[in-house]
Amino acid sequence: KHFIPKEGALQSAIRIGRRIPDKKHPDFLPLQILNTVLGGYFGSRLMSNIREDKGFTYGIGSMLGSMLYSGFMVISTEVRSEVTQQALDEIYKEMKRLSVEPVEAKELEMVRNYMLGSFMRSVDGAFHLSDRCKSVVLFDMDYGFYERYITAILSTSQEIMMELATKYFSEESFFEVVAGKK
């Protein structure tokens, strides 16, 4: 955990991240679904809790990135200085909750629909489709990756997501950087 004090700061910038497996690892695709539940879209748990319920920030999100031999997960937000620690506590609380409580069927269905719609937009048109082809080549994958992606969206169970949250969302496995006031 790293804190960079900024005297007089009205906000604190929070970045929490860790390494994850690359796109070829069997955990990567189900982890995409879990990440979407946590912070990967506007209706996510982080957005609902930290923006909508608490009013700590205008925006918060999490994302997965993949490189050739590794990947990363990042949670990012800026919060009012006086609520920095509370925001951190709520972020870790939401990650922990995913490891001990199954995602409700209604929430999972919403995330699935969101992800399927996003995927459809990502292959709409020649330029988007060429980006998908480029990704297959750059990551040395086969075109079946996208079929496996759709299958993962449709079939990843609540139990698998809890197992992945237990495996990847422990507070101790994350690096935390806060710049501002704590």
JSON list of C-alpha atoms in Angstrom, two decimals:
[
{"chain": "A", "resi": 1, "resn": "LYS", "atom": "CA", "xyz": [0.00, 0.00, 0.00]},
{"chain": "A", "resi": 2, "resn": "HIS", "atom": "CA", "xyz": [1.40, 3.37, -1.01]},
{"chain": "A", "resi": 3, "resn": "PHE", "atom": "CA", "xyz": [0.11, 6.77, 0.03]},
{"chain": "A", "resi": 4, "resn": "ILE", "atom": "CA", "xyz": [1.28, 9.93, -1.70]},
{"chain": "A", "resi": 5, "resn": "PRO", "atom": "CA", "xyz": [0.23, 12.95, 0.37]},
{"chain": "A", "resi": 6, "resn": "LYS", "atom": "CA", "xyz": [-1.02, 15.98, -1.54]},
{"chain": "A", "resi": 7, "resn": "GLU", "atom": "CA", "xyz": [-1.49, 18.92, 0.80]},
{"chain": "A", "resi": 8, "resn": "GLY", "atom": "CA", "xyz": [-4.69, 20.83, 0.16]},
{"chain": "A", "resi": 9, "resn": "ALA", "atom": "CA", "xyz": [-6.12, 18.13, -2.12]},
{"chain": "A", "resi": 10, "resn": "LEU", "atom": "CA", "xyz": [-9.89, 18.15, -2.41]},
{"chain": "A", "resi": 11, "resn": "GLN", "atom": "CA", "xyz": [-9.89, 14.65, -3.83]},
{"chain": "A", "resi": 12, "resn": "SER", "atom": "CA", "xyz": [-7.86, 11.49, -3.47]},
{"chain": "A", "resi": 13, "resn": "ALA", "atom": "CA", "xyz": [-7.04, 9.40, -6.51]},
{"chain": "A", "resi": 14, "resn": "ILE", "atom": "CA", "xyz": [-7.29, 5.68, -5.76]},
{"chain": "A", "resi": 15, "resn": "ARG", "atom": "CA", "xyz": [-5.80, 2.91, -7.89]},
{"chain": "A", "resi": 16, "resn": "ILE", "atom": "CA", "xyz": [-5.95, -0.68, -6.72]},
{"chain": "A", "resi": 17, "resn": "GLY", "atom": "CA", "xyz": [-4.52, -3.39, -8.93]},
{"chain": "A", "resi": 18, "resn": "ARG", "atom": "CA", "xyz": [-2.96, -6.79, -9.27]},
{"chain": "A", "resi": 19, "resn": "ARG", "atom": "CA", "xyz": [-1.64, -9.23, -11.83]},
{"chain": "A", "resi": 20, "resn": "ILE", "atom": "CA", "xyz": [-4.01, -11.79, -13.28]},
{"chain": "A", "resi": 21, "resn": "PRO", "atom": "CA", "xyz": [-3.53, -14.55, -15.86]},
{"chain": "A", "resi": 22, "resn": "ASP", "atom": "CA", "xyz": [-3.46, -13.78, -19.57]},
{"chain": "A", "resi": 23, "resn": "LYS", "atom": "CA", "xyz": [-6.30, -14.36, -22.06]},
{"chain": "A", "resi": 24, "resn": "LYS", "atom": "CA", "xyz": [-5.30, -17.99, -22.65]},
{"chain": "A", "resi": 25, "resn": "HIS", "atom": "CA", "xyz": [-5.69, -18.99, -19.00]},
{"chain": "A", "resi": 26, "resn": "PRO", "atom": "CA", "xyz": [-8.95, -20.84, -18.16]},
{"chain": "A", "resi": 27, "resn": "ASP", "atom": "CA", "xyz": [-9.75, -18.30, -15.40]},
{"chain": "A", "resi": 28, "resn": "PHE", "atom": "CA", "xyz": [-9.57, -15.25, -17.67]},
{"chain": "A", "resi": 29, "resn": "LEU", "atom": "CA", "xyz": [-13.00, -15.43, -19.31]},
{"chain": "A", "resi": 30, "resn": "PRO", "atom": "CA", "xyz": [-15.01, -16.18, -16.15]},
{"chain": "A", "resi": 31, "resn": "LEU", "atom": "CA", "xyz": [-12.97, -13.51, -14.38]},
{"chain": "A", "resi": 32, "resn": "GLN", "atom": "CA", "xyz": [-14.24, -11.06, -17.03]},
{"chain": "A", "resi": 33, "resn": "ILE", "atom": "CA", "xyz": [-17.81, -11.77, -15.92]},
{"chain": "A", "resi": 34, "resn": "LEU", "atom": "CA", "xyz": [-16.89, -11.41, -12.25]},
{"chain": "A", "resi": 35, "resn": "ASN", "atom": "CA", "xyz": [-15.08, -8.14, -12.94]},
{"chain": "A", "resi": 36, "resn": "THR", "atom": "CA", "xyz": [-18.10, -6.80, -14.78]},
{"chain": "A", "resi": 37, "resn": "VAL", "atom": "CA", "xyz": [-20.27, -7.51, -11.74]},
{"chain": "A", "resi": 38, "resn": "LEU", "atom": "CA", "xyz": [-17.74, -5.77, -9.49]},
{"chain": "A", "resi": 39, "resn": "GLY", "atom": "CA", "xyz": [-17.00, -2.64, -11.51]},
{"chain": "A", "resi": 40, "resn": "GLY", "atom": "CA", "xyz": [-17.08, -3.24, -15.25]},
{"chain": "A", "resi": 41, "resn": "TYR", "atom": "CA", "xyz": [-20.25, -1.34, -16.17]},
{"chain": "A", "resi": 42, "resn": "PHE", "atom": "CA", "xyz": [-22.42, 1.52, -14.96]},
{"chain": "A", "resi": 43, "resn": "GLY", "atom": "CA", "xyz": [-24.73, -0.75, -12.95]},
{"chain": "A", "resi": 44, "resn": "SER", "atom": "CA", "xyz": [-21.85, -2.51, -11.20]},
{"chain": "A", "resi": 45, "resn": "ARG", "atom": "CA", "xyz": [-21.57, -3.06, -7.47]},
{"chain": "A", "resi": 46, "resn": "LEU", "atom": "CA", "xyz": [-18.81, -0.50, -7.04]},
{"chain": "A", "resi": 47, "resn": "MET", "atom": "CA", "xyz": [-20.82, 2.13, -8.92]},
{"chain": "A", "resi": 48, "resn": "SER", "atom": "CA", "xyz": [-24.01, 1.31, -7.02]},
{"chain": "A", "resi": 49, "resn": "ASN", "atom": "CA", "xyz": [-22.34, 1.39, -3.62]},
{"chain": "A", "resi": 50, "resn": "ILE", "atom": "CA", "xyz": [-19.70, 4.10, -3.84]},
{"chain": "A", "resi": 51, "resn": "ARG", "atom": "CA", "xyz": [-21.40, 6.50, -6.26]},
{"chain": "A", "resi": 52, "resn": "GLU", "atom": "CA", "xyz": [-25.12, 5.89, -5.91]},
{"chain": "A", "resi": 53, "resn": "ASP", "atom": "CA", "xyz": [-25.49, 4.85, -2.26]},
{"chain": "A", "resi": 54, "resn": "LYS", "atom": "CA", "xyz": [-22.61, 6.74, -0.61]},
{"chain": "A", "resi": 55, "resn": "GLY", "atom": "CA", "xyz": [-22.07, 9.66, -3.01]},
{"chain": "A", "resi": 56, "resn": "PHE", "atom": "CA", "xyz": [-18.29, 9.43, -2.57]},
{"chain": "A", "resi": 57, "resn": "THR", "atom": "CA", "xyz": [-17.42, 9.81, -6.27]},
{"chain": "A", "resi": 58, "resn": "TYR", "atom": "CA", "xyz": [-18.74, 10.66, -9.69]},
{"chain": "A", "resi": 59, "resn": "GLY", "atom": "CA", "xyz": [-17.33, 7.48, -11.16]},
{"chain": "A", "resi": 60, "resn": "ILE", "atom": "CA", "xyz": [-15.60, 4.26, -10.21]},
{"chain": "A", "resi": 61, "resn": "GLY", "atom": "CA", "xyz": [-14.78, 1.21, -12.25]},
{"chain": "A", "resi": 62, "resn": "SER", "atom": "CA", "xyz": [-12.66, -1.86, -12.61]},
{"chain": "A", "resi": 63, "resn": "MET", "atom": "CA", "xyz": [-11.16, -3.37, -15.70]},
{"chain": "A", "resi": 64, "resn": "LEU", "atom": "CA", "xyz": [-9.08, -6.29, -16.84]},
{"chain": "A", "resi": 65, "resn": "GLY", "atom": "CA", "xyz": [-6.20, -5.86, -19.22]},
{"chain": "A", "resi": 66, "resn": "SER", "atom": "CA", "xyz": [-4.26, -8.53, -21.01]},
{"chain": "A", "resi": 67, "resn": "MET", "atom": "CA", "xyz": [-0.74, -8.60, -22.30]},
{"chain": "A", "resi": 68, "resn": "LEU", "atom": "CA", "xyz": [0.95, -11.42, -24.15]},
{"chain": "A", "resi": 69, "resn": "TYR", "atom": "CA", "xyz": [2.03, -13.43, -21.10]},
{"chain": "A", "resi": 70, "resn": "SER", "atom": "CA", "xyz": [0.19, -11.84, -18.22]},
{"chain": "A", "resi": 71, "resn": "GLY", "atom": "CA", "xyz": [-2.73, -9.61, -17.36]},
{"chain": "A", "resi": 72, "resn": "PHE", "atom": "CA", "xyz": [-3.81, -7.05, -14.82]},
{"chain": "A", "resi": 73, "resn": "MET", "atom": "CA", "xyz": [-6.87, -5.84, -12.99]},
{"chain": "A", "resi": 74, "resn": "VAL", "atom": "CA", "xyz": [-7.30, -2.20, -11.95]},
{"chain": "A", "resi": 75, "resn": "ILE", "atom": "CA", "xyz": [-9.93, -0.47, -9.84]},
{"chain": "A", "resi": 76, "resn": "SER", "atom": "CA", "xyz": [-9.87, 3.29, -10.33]},
{"chain": "A", "resi": 77, "resn": "THR", "atom": "CA", "xyz": [-11.67, 6.25, -8.78]},
{"chain": "A", "resi": 78, "resn": "GLU", "atom": "CA", "xyz": [-11.28, 9.73, -7.37]},
{"chain": "A", "resi": 79, "resn": "VAL", "atom": "CA", "xyz": [-13.15, 10.47, -4.14]},
{"chain": "A", "resi": 80, "resn": "ARG", "atom": "CA", "xyz": [-13.63, 13.43, -1.82]},
{"chain": "A", "resi": 81, "resn": "SER", "atom": "CA", "xyz": [-10.59, 13.60, 0.46]},
{"chain": "A", "resi": 82, "resn": "GLU", "atom": "CA", "xyz": [-12.59, 13.24, 3.65]},
{"chain": "A", "resi": 83, "resn": "VAL", "atom": "CA", "xyz": [-14.02, 9.86, 2.57]},
{"chain": "A", "resi": 84, "resn": "THR", "atom": "CA", "xyz": [-10.85, 8.24, 1.20]},
{"chain": "A", "resi": 85, "resn": "GLN", "atom": "CA", "xyz": [-10.56, 5.51, 3.84]},
{"chain": "A", "resi": 86, "resn": "GLN", "atom": "CA", "xyz": [-14.30, 4.82, 3.78]},
{"chain": "A", "resi": 87, "resn": "ALA", "atom": "CA", "xyz": [-14.15, 4.40, 0.00]},
{"chain": "A", "resi": 88, "resn": "LEU", "atom": "CA", "xyz": [-11.23, 1.98, 0.29]},
{"chain": "A", "resi": 89, "resn": "ASP", "atom": "CA", "xyz": [-13.11, 0.00, 2.94]},
{"chain": "A", "resi": 90, "resn": "GLU", "atom": "CA", "xyz": [-16.19, -0.20, 0.71]},
{"chain": "A", "resi": 91, "resn": "ILE", "atom": "CA", "xyz": [-14.16, -1.35, -2.32]},
{"chain": "A", "resi": 92, "resn": "TYR", "atom": "CA", "xyz": [-12.62, -4.21, -0.34]},
{"chain": "A", "resi": 93, "resn": "LYS", "atom": "CA", "xyz": [-16.00, -5.00, 1.21]},
{"chain": "A", "resi": 94, "resn": "GLU", "atom": "CA", "xyz": [-17.54, -5.44, -2.25]},
{"chain": "A", "resi": 95, "resn": "MET", "atom": "CA", "xyz": [-14.68, -7.70, -3.35]},
{"chain": "A", "resi": 96, "resn": "LYS", "atom": "CA", "xyz": [-15.03, -9.82, -0.20]},
{"chain": "A", "resi": 97, "resn": "ARG", "atom": "CA", "xyz": [-18.81, -10.01, -0.61]},
{"chain": "A", "resi": 98, "resn": "LEU", "atom": "CA", "xyz": [-18.36, -11.64, -4.03]},
{"chain": "A", "resi": 99, "resn": "SER", "atom": "CA", "xyz": [-16.39, -14.46, -2.40]},
{"chain": "A", "resi": 100, "resn": "VAL", "atom": "CA", "xyz": [-18.97, -15.21, 0.30]},
{"chain": "A", "resi": 101, "resn": "GLU", "atom": "CA", "xyz": [-22.36, -14.43, -1.31]},
{"chain": "A", "resi": 102, "resn": "PRO", "atom": "CA", "xyz": [-23.51, -15.78, -4.66]},
{"chain": "A", "resi": 103, "resn": "VAL", "atom": "CA", "xyz": [-24.42, -13.18, -7.27]},
{"chain": "A", "resi": 104, "resn": "GLU", "atom": "CA", "xyz": [-28.20, -13.10, -7.50]},
{"chain": "A", "resi": 105, "resn": "ALA", "atom": "CA", "xyz": [-29.70, -14.57, -10.67]},
{"chain": "A", "resi": 106, "resn": "LYS", "atom": "CA", "xyz": [-31.28, -11.26, -11.70]},
{"chain": "A", "resi": 107, "resn": "GLU", "atom": "CA", "xyz": [-27.97, -9.38, -11.38]},
{"chain": "A", "resi": 108, "resn": "LEU", "atom": "CA", "xyz": [-26.11, -12.11, -13.25]},
{"chain": "A", "resi": 109, "resn": "GLU", "atom": "CA", "xyz": [-28.67, -12.02, -16.06]},
{"chain": "A", "resi": 110, "resn": "MET", "atom": "CA", "xyz": [-28.28, -8.25, -16.37]},
{"chain": "A", "resi": 111, "resn": "VAL", "atom": "CA", "xyz": [-24.49, -8.58, -16.56]},
{"chain": "A", "resi": 112, "resn": "ARG", "atom": "CA", "xyz": [-24.77, -11.33, -19.17]},
{"chain": "A", "resi": 113, "resn": "ASN", "atom": "CA", "xyz": [-27.06, -9.20, -21.31]},
{"chain": "A", "resi": 114, "resn": "TYR", "atom": "CA", "xyz": [-24.75, -6.20, -20.97]},
{"chain": "A", "resi": 115, "resn": "MET", "atom": "CA", "xyz": [-21.68, -8.25, -21.94]},
{"chain": "A", "resi": 116, "resn": "LEU", "atom": "CA", "xyz": [-23.38, -9.89, -24.90]},
{"chain": "A", "resi": 117, "resn": "GLY", "atom": "CA", "xyz": [-24.57, -6.51, -26.16]},
{"chain": "A", "resi": 118, "resn": "SER", "atom": "CA", "xyz": [-21.10, -5.04, -25.74]},
{"chain": "A", "resi": 119, "resn": "PHE", "atom": "CA", "xyz": [-19.59, -7.95, -27.65]},
{"chain": "A", "resi": 120, "resn": "MET", "atom": "CA", "xyz": [-22.09, -7.51, -30.49]},
{"chain": "A", "resi": 121, "resn": "ARG", "atom": "CA", "xyz": [-21.16, -3.81, -30.75]},
{"chain": "A", "resi": 122, "resn": "SER", "atom": "CA", "xyz": [-17.49, -4.78, -30.79]},
{"chain": "A", "resi": 123, "resn": "VAL", "atom": "CA", "xyz": [-17.92, -6.82, -33.99]},
{"chain": "A", "resi": 124, "resn": "ASP", "atom": "CA", "xyz": [-20.28, -4.41, -35.75]},
{"chain": "A", "resi": 125, "resn": "GLY", "atom": "CA", "xyz": [-18.58, -3.17, -38.88]},
{"chain": "A", "resi": 126, "resn": "ALA", "atom": "CA", "xyz": [-15.36, -3.80, -40.72]},
{"chain": "A", "resi": 127, "resn": "PHE", "atom": "CA", "xyz": [-13.08, -1.76, -38.43]},
{"chain": "A", "resi": 128, "resn": "HIS", "atom": "CA", "xyz": [-14.38, -3.33, -35.23]},
{"chain": "A", "resi": 129, "resn": "LEU", "atom": "CA", "xyz": [-14.14, -6.78, -36.76]},
{"chain": "A", "resi": 130, "resn": "SER", "atom": "CA", "xyz": [-10.57, -6.12, -37.89]},
{"chain": "A", "resi": 131, "resn": "ASP", "atom": "CA", "xyz": [-9.70, -5.13, -34.29]},
{"chain": "A", "resi": 132, "resn": "ARG", "atom": "CA", "xyz": [-11.01, -8.52, -33.11]},
{"chain": "A", "resi": 133, "resn": "CYS", "atom": "CA", "xyz": [-8.93, -10.28, -35.77]},
{"chain": "A", "resi": 134, "resn": "LYS", "atom": "CA", "xyz": [-5.88, -8.25, -34.80]},
{"chain": "A", "resi": 135, "resn": "SER", "atom": "CA", "xyz": [-6.35, -9.28, -31.17]},
{"chain": "A", "resi": 136, "resn": "VAL", "atom": "CA", "xyz": [-6.40, -12.96, -32.14]},
{"chain": "A", "resi": 137, "resn": "VAL", "atom": "CA", "xyz": [-3.13, -12.55, -34.02]},
{"chain": "A", "resi": 138, "resn": "LEU", "atom": "CA", "xyz": [-1.39, -10.40, -31.40]},
{"chain": "A", "resi": 139, "resn": "PHE", "atom": "CA", "xyz": [-2.25, -12.76, -28.55]},
{"chain": "A", "resi": 140, "resn": "ASP", "atom": "CA", "xyz": [-1.48, -15.90, -30.60]},
{"chain": "A", "resi": 141, "resn": "MET", "atom": "CA", "xyz": [-4.99, -17.28, -30.13]},
{"chain": "A", "resi": 142, "resn": "ASP", "atom": "CA", "xyz": [-7.45, -19.07, -32.36]},
{"chain": "A", "resi": 143, "resn": "TYR", "atom": "CA", "xyz": [-10.79, -17.62, -33.49]},
{"chain": "A", "resi": 144, "resn": "GLY", "atom": "CA", "xyz": [-12.55, -20.05, -31.17]},
{"chain": "A", "resi": 145, "resn": "PHE", "atom": "CA", "xyz": [-11.64, -17.61, -28.39]},
{"chain": "A", "resi": 146, "resn": "TYR", "atom": "CA", "xyz": [-14.73, -15.55, -29.15]},
{"chain": "A", "resi": 147, "resn": "GLU", "atom": "CA", "xyz": [-16.96, -18.60, -29.13]},
{"chain": "A", "resi": 148, "resn": "ARG", "atom": "CA", "xyz": [-15.48, -19.54, -25.74]},
{"chain": "A", "resi": 149, "resn": "TYR", "atom": "CA", "xyz": [-16.09, -15.97, -24.58]},
{"chain": "A", "resi": 150, "resn": "ILE", "atom": "CA", "xyz": [-19.80, -16.17, -25.44]},
{"chain": "A", "resi": 151, "resn": "THR", "atom": "CA", "xyz": [-20.01, -19.62, -23.83]},
{"chain": "A", "resi": 152, "resn": "ALA", "atom": "CA", "xyz": [-18.35, -18.26, -20.66]},
{"chain": "A", "resi": 153, "resn": "ILE", "atom": "CA", "xyz": [-20.80, -15.35, -20.50]},
{"chain": "A", "resi": 154, "resn": "LEU", "atom": "CA", "xyz": [-23.75, -17.69, -20.81]},
{"chain": "A", "resi": 155, "resn": "SER", "atom": "CA", "xyz": [-22.54, -20.49, -18.56]},
{"chain": "A", "resi": 156, "resn": "THR", "atom": "CA", "xyz": [-20.28, -19.18, -15.79]},
{"chain": "A", "resi": 157, "resn": "SER", "atom": "CA", "xyz": [-22.04, -20.17, -12.59]},
{"chain": "A", "resi": 158, "resn": "GLN", "atom": "CA", "xyz": [-22.44, -18.28, -9.35]},
{"chain": "A", "resi": 159, "resn": "GLU", "atom": "CA", "xyz": [-20.28, -20.91, -7.65]},
{"chain": "A", "resi": 160, "resn": "ILE", "atom": "CA", "xyz": [-17.42, -20.43, -10.12]},
{"chain": "A", "resi": 161, "resn": "MET", "atom": "CA", "xyz": [-17.58, -16.68, -9.59]},
{"chain": "A", "resi": 162, "resn": "MET", "atom": "CA", "xyz": [-17.38, -17.14, -5.81]},
{"chain": "A", "resi": 163, "resn": "GLU", "atom": "CA", "xyz": [-14.35, -19.42, -6.25]},
{"chain": "A", "resi": 164, "resn": "LEU", "atom": "CA", "xyz": [-12.66, -16.87, -8.51]},
{"chain": "A", "resi": 165, "resn": "ALA", "atom": "CA", "xyz": [-13.42, -14.04, -6.08]},
{"chain": "A", "resi": 166, "resn": "THR", "atom": "CA", "xyz": [-11.84, -16.08, -3.29]},
{"chain": "A", "resi": 167, "resn": "LYS", "atom": "CA", "xyz": [-8.81, -16.80, -5.49]},
{"chain": "A", "resi": 168, "resn": "TYR", "atom": "CA", "xyz": [-8.27, -13.31, -6.98]},
{"chain": "A", "resi": 169, "resn": "PHE", "atom": "CA", "xyz": [-10.04, -10.72, -4.81]},
{"chain": "A", "resi": 170, "resn": "SER", "atom": "CA", "xyz": [-8.25, -11.03, -1.47]},
{"chain": "A", "resi": 171, "resn": "GLU", "atom": "CA", "xyz": [-7.18, -7.59, -0.21]},
{"chain": "A", "resi": 172, "resn": "GLU", "atom": "CA", "xyz": [-3.65, -8.85, 0.43]},
{"chain": "A", "resi": 173, "resn": "SER", "atom": "CA", "xyz": [-3.12, -9.69, -3.25]},
{"chain": "A", "resi": 174, "resn": "PHE", "atom": "CA", "xyz": [-3.67, -6.09, -4.43]},
{"chain": "A", "resi": 175, "resn": "PHE", "atom": "CA", "xyz": [-1.36, -3.13, -4.71]},
{"chain": "A", "resi": 176, "resn": "GLU", "atom": "CA", "xyz": [-2.97, 0.08, -3.54]},
{"chain": "A", "resi": 177, "resn": "VAL", "atom": "CA", "xyz": [-1.88, 3.60, -4.43]},
{"chain": "A", "resi": 178, "resn": "VAL", "atom": "CA", "xyz": [-3.64, 6.66, -3.05]},
{"chain": "A", "resi": 179, "resn": "ALA", "atom": "CA", "xyz": [-2.61, 10.21, -3.95]},
{"chain": "A", "resi": 180, "resn": "GLY", "atom": "CA", "xyz": [-4.29, 12.99, -1.99]},
{"chain": "A", "resi": 181, "resn": "LYS", "atom": "CA", "xyz": [-5.47, 13.04, 1.60]},
{"chain": "A", "resi": 182, "resn": "LYS", "atom": "CA", "xyz": [-6.26, 10.06, 3.73]}
]
